[in-house]
Coordinates of N, CA, C and O in Angstrom, one line a residue:
X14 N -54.1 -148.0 -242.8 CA -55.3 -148.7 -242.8 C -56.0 -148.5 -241.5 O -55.6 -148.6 -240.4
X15 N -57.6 -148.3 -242.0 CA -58.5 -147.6 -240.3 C -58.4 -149.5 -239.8 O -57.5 -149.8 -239.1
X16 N -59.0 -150.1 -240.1 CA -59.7 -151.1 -239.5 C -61.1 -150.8 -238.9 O -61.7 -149.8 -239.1
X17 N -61.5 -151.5 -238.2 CA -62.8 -151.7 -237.4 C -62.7 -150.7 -236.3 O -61.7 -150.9 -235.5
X18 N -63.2 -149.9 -236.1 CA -63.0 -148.7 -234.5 C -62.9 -149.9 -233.1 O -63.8 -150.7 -232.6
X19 N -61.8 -149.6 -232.6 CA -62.0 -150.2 -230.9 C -63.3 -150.0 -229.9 O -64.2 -149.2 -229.8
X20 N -62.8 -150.8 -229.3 CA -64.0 -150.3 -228.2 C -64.1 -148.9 -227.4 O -65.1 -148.3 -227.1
X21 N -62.7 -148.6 -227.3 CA -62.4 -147.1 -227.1 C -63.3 -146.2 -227.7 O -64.2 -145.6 -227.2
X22 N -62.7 -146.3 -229.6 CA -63.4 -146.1 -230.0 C -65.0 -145.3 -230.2 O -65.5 -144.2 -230.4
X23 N -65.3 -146.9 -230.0 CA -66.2 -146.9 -229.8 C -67.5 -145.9 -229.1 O -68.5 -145.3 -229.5
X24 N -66.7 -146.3 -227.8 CA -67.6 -145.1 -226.4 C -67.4 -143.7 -226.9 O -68.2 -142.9 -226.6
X25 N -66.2 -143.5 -227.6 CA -66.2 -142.0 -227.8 C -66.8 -141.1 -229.2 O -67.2 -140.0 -229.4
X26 N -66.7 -142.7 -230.2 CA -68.2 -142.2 -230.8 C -69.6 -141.9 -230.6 O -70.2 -141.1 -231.3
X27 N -70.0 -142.8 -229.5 CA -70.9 -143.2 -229.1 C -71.3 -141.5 -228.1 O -72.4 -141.3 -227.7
X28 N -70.4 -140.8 -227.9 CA -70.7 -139.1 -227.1 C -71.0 -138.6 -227.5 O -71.9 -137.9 -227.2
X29 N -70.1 -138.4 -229.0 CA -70.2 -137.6 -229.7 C -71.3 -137.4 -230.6 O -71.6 -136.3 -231.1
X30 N -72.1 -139.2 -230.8 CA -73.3 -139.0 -231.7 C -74.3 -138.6 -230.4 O -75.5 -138.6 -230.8
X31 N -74.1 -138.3 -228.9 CA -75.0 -138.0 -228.4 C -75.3 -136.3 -227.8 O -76.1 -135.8 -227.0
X32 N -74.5 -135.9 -228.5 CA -73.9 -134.3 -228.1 C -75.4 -133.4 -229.1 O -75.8 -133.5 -230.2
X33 N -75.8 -132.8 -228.1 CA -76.8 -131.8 -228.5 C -76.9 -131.0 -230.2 O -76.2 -130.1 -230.2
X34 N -77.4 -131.2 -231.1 CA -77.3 -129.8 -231.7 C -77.3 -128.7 -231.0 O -77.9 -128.7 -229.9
X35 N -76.4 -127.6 -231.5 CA -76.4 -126.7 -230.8 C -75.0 -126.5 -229.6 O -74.6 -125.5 -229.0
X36 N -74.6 -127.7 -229.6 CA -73.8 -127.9 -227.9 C -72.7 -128.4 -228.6 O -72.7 -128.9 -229.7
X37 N -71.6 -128.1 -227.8 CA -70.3 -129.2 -228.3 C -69.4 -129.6 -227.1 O -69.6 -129.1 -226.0
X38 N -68.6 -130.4 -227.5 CA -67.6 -131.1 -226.2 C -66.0 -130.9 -226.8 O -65.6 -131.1 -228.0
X39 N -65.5 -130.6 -225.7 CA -63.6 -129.8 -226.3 C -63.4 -131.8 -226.2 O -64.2 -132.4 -225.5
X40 N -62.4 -132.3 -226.8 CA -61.7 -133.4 -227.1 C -61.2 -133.8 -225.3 O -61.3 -135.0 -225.1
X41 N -61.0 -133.4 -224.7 CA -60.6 -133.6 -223.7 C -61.9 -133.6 -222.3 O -61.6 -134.2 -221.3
X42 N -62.7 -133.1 -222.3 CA -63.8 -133.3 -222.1 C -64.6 -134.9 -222.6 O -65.0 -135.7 -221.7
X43 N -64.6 -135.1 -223.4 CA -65.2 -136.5 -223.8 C -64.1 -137.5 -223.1 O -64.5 -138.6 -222.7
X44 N -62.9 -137.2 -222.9 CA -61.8 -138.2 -222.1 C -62.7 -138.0 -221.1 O -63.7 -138.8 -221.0
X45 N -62.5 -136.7 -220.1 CA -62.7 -136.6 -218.9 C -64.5 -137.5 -218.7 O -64.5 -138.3 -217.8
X46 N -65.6 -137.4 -219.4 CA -66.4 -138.0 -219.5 C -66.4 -139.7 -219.4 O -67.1 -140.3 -218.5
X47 N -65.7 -140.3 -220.4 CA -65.5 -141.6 -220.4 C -63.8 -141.7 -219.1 O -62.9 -142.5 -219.0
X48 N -64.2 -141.0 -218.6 CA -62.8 -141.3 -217.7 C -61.3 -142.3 -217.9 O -60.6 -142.9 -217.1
X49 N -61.4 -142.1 -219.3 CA -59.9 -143.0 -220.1 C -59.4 -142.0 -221.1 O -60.1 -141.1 -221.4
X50 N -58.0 -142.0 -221.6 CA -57.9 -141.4 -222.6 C -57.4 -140.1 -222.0 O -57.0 -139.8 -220.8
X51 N -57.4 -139.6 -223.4 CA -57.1 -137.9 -223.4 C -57.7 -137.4 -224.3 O -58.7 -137.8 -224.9
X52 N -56.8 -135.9 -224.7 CA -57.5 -134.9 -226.1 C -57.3 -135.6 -227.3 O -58.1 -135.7 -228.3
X53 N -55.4 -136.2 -227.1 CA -55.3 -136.5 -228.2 C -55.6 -137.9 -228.8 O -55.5 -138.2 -230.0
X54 N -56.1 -139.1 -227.4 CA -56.9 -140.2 -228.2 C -57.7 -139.9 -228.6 O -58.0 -140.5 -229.6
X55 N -58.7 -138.7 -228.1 CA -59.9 -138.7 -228.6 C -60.0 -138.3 -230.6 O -60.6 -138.6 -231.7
X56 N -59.0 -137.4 -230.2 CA -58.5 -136.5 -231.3 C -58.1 -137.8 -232.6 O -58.3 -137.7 -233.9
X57 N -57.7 -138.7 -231.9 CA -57.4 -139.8 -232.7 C -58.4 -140.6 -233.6 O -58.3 -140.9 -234.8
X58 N -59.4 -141.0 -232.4 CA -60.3 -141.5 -232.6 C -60.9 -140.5 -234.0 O -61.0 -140.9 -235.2
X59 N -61.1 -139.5 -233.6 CA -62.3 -138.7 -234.7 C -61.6 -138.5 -236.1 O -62.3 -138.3 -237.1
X60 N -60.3 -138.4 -236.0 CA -59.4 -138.3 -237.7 C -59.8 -139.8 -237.9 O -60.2 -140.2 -239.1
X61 N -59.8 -140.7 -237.0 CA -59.8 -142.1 -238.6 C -61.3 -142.4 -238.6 O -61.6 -142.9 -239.6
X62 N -62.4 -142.2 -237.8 CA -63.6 -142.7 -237.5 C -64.9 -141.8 -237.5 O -66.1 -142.2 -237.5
X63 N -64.3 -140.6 -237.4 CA -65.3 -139.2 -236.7 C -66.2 -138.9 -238.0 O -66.9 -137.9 -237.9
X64 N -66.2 -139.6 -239.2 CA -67.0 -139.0 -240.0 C -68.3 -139.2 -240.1 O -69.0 -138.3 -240.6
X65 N -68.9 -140.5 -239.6 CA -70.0 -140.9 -239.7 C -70.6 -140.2 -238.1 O -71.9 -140.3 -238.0
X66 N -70.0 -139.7 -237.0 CA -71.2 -138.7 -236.2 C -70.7 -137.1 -236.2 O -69.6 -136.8 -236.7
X67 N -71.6 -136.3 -235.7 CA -71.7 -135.1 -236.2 C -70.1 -134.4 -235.5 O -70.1 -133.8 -234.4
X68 N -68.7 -134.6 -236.6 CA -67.6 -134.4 -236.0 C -67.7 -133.0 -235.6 O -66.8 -132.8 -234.8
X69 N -68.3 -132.0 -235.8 CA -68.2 -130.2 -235.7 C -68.6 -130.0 -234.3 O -68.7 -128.8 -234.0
X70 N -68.9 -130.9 -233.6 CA -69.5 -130.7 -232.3 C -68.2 -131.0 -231.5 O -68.1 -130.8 -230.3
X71 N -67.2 -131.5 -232.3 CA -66.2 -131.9 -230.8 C -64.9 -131.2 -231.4 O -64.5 -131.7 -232.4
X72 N -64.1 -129.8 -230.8 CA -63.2 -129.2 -231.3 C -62.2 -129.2 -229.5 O -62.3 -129.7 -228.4
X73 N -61.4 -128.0 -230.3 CA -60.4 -127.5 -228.7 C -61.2 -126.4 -227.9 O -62.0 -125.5 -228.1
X74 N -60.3 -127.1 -226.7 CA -61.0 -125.9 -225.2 C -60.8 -124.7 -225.3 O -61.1 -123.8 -224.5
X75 N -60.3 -124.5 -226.8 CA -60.4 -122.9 -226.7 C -61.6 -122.0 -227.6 O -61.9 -120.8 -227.7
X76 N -62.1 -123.3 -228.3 CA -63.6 -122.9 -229.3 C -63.1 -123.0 -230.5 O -63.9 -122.9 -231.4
X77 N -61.7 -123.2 -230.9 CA -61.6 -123.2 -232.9 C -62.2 -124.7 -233.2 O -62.2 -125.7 -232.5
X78 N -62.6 -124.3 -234.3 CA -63.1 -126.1 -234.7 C -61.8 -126.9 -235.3 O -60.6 -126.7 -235.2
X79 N -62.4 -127.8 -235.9 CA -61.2 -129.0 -236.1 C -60.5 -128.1 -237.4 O -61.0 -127.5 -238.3
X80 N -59.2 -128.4 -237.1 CA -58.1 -128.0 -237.7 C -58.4 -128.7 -238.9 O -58.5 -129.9 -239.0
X81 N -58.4 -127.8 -239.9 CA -58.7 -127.9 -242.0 C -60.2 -128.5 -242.1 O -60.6 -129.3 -242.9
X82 N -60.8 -127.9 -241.1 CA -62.1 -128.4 -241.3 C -62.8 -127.1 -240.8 O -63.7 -127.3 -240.0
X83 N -62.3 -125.7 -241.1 CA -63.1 -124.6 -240.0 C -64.2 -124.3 -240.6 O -65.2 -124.6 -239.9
X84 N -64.5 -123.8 -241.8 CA -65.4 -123.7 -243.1 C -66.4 -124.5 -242.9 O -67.5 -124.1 -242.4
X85 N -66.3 -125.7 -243.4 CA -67.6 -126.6 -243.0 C -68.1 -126.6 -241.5 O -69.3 -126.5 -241.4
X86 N -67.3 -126.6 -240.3 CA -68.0 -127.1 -239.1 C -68.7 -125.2 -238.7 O -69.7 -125.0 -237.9
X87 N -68.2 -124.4 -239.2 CA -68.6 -123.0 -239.4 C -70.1 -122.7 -239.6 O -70.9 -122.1 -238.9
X88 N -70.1 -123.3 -240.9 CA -71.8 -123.7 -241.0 C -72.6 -124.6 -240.8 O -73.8 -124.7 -241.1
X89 N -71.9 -125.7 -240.0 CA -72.7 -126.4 -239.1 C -73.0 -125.6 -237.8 O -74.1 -125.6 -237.3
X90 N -72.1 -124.9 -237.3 CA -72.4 -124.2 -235.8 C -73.6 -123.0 -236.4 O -74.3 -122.5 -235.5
X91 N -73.9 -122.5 -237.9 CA -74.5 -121.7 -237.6 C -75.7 -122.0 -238.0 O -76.6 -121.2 -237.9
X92 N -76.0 -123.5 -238.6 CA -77.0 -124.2 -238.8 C -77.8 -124.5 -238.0 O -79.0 -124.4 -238.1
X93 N -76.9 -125.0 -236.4 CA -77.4 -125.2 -235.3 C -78.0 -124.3 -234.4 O -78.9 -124.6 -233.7
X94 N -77.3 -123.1 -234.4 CA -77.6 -122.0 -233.4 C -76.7 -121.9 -232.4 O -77.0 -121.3 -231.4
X95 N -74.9 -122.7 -232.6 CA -74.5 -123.1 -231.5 C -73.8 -121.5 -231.5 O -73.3 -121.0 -232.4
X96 N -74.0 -121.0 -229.9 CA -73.3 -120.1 -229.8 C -71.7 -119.4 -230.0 O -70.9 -119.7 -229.2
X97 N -71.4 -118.6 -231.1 CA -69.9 -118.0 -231.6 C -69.6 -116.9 -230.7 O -70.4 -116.1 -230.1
X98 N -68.4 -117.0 -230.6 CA -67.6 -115.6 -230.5 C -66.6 -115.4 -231.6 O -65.5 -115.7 -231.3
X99 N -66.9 -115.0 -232.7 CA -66.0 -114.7 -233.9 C -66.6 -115.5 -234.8 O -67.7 -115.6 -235.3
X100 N -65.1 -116.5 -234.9 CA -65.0 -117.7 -235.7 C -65.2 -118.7 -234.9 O -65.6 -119.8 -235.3
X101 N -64.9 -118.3 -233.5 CA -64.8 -119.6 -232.9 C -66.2 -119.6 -231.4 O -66.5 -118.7 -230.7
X102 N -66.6 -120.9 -231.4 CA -67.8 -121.3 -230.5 C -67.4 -120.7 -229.5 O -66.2 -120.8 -229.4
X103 N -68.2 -120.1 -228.4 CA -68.4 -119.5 -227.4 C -68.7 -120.8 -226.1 O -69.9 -121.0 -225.8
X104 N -67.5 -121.6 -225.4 CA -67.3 -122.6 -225.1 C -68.3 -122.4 -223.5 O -68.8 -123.3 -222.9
X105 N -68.2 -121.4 -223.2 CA -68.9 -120.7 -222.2 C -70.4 -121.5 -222.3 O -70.8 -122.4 -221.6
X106 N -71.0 -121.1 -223.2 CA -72.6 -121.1 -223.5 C -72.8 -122.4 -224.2 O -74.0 -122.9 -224.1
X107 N -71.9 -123.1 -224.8 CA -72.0 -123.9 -226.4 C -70.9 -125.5 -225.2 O -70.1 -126.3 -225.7
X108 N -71.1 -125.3 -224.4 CA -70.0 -126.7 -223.8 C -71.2 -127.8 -223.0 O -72.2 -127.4 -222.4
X109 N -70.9 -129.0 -223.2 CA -72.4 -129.9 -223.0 C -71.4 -131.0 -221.9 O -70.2 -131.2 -222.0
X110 N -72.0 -131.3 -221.2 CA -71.2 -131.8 -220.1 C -71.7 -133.2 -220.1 O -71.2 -133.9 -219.2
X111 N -72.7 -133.9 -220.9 CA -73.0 -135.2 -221.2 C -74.1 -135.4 -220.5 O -74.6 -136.5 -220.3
X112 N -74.4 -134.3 -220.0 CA -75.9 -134.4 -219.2 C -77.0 -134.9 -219.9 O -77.8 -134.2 -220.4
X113 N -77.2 -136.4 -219.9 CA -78.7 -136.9 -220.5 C -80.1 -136.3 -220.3 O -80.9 -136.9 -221.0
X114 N -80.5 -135.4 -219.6 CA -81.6 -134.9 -219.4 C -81.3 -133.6 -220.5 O -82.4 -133.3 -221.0
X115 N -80.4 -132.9 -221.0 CA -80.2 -132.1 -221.6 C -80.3 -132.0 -223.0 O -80.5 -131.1 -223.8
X116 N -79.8 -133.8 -223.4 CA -79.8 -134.2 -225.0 C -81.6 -134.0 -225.7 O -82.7 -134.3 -225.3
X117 N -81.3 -133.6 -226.6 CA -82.2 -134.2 -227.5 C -83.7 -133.2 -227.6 O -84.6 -133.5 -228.4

């Protein structure tokens, strides 16, 4: 059973619904951002809660998207224009560092 998202949570939904089209943040990055946590809370967070903001934006530091979800977040990156190398985002060009002047 999910329950209600924590406050944790929360903040880490709250990045993720702020992440650029186009841009994405590695799981450990949104830690380093909210300076709590790790890859794998965040990772946590987004399996029981991540459905309702744009979850294809937040994968691993190495560019593959979310594990059994490559297909769909595939054509979201190419919906957006977010820069690929292969299959997987070009974390180089495509990495958003939470910079508010940058969003939107």
């Amino acid at each position: 059973m999910r329950g209600d998202p924590t406050e944790y949570a929360e903040r880490v939904l709250d990045v993720v619904d702020r992440i650029p089209p186009g841009r994405v943040m590695a799981y450990g990055d949104i830690a380093e951002f909210l300076g709590e946590g790790g890859p794998r809370q965040v990772g946590r967070v987004m399996a029981l809660w991540g459905g309702g903001v744009p979850w294809w934006r937040v994968l691993r530091a190495d560019g593959s998207p979310p594990p059994g979800h490559e297909q769909r977040a595939l054509k979201h990156y190419r919906a957006e224009g977010t820069p690929l190398r292969g299959d997987r985002v070009d974390m180089r060009l495509a990495r958003w560092t939470g910079d508010t002047a940058e969003a939107g």
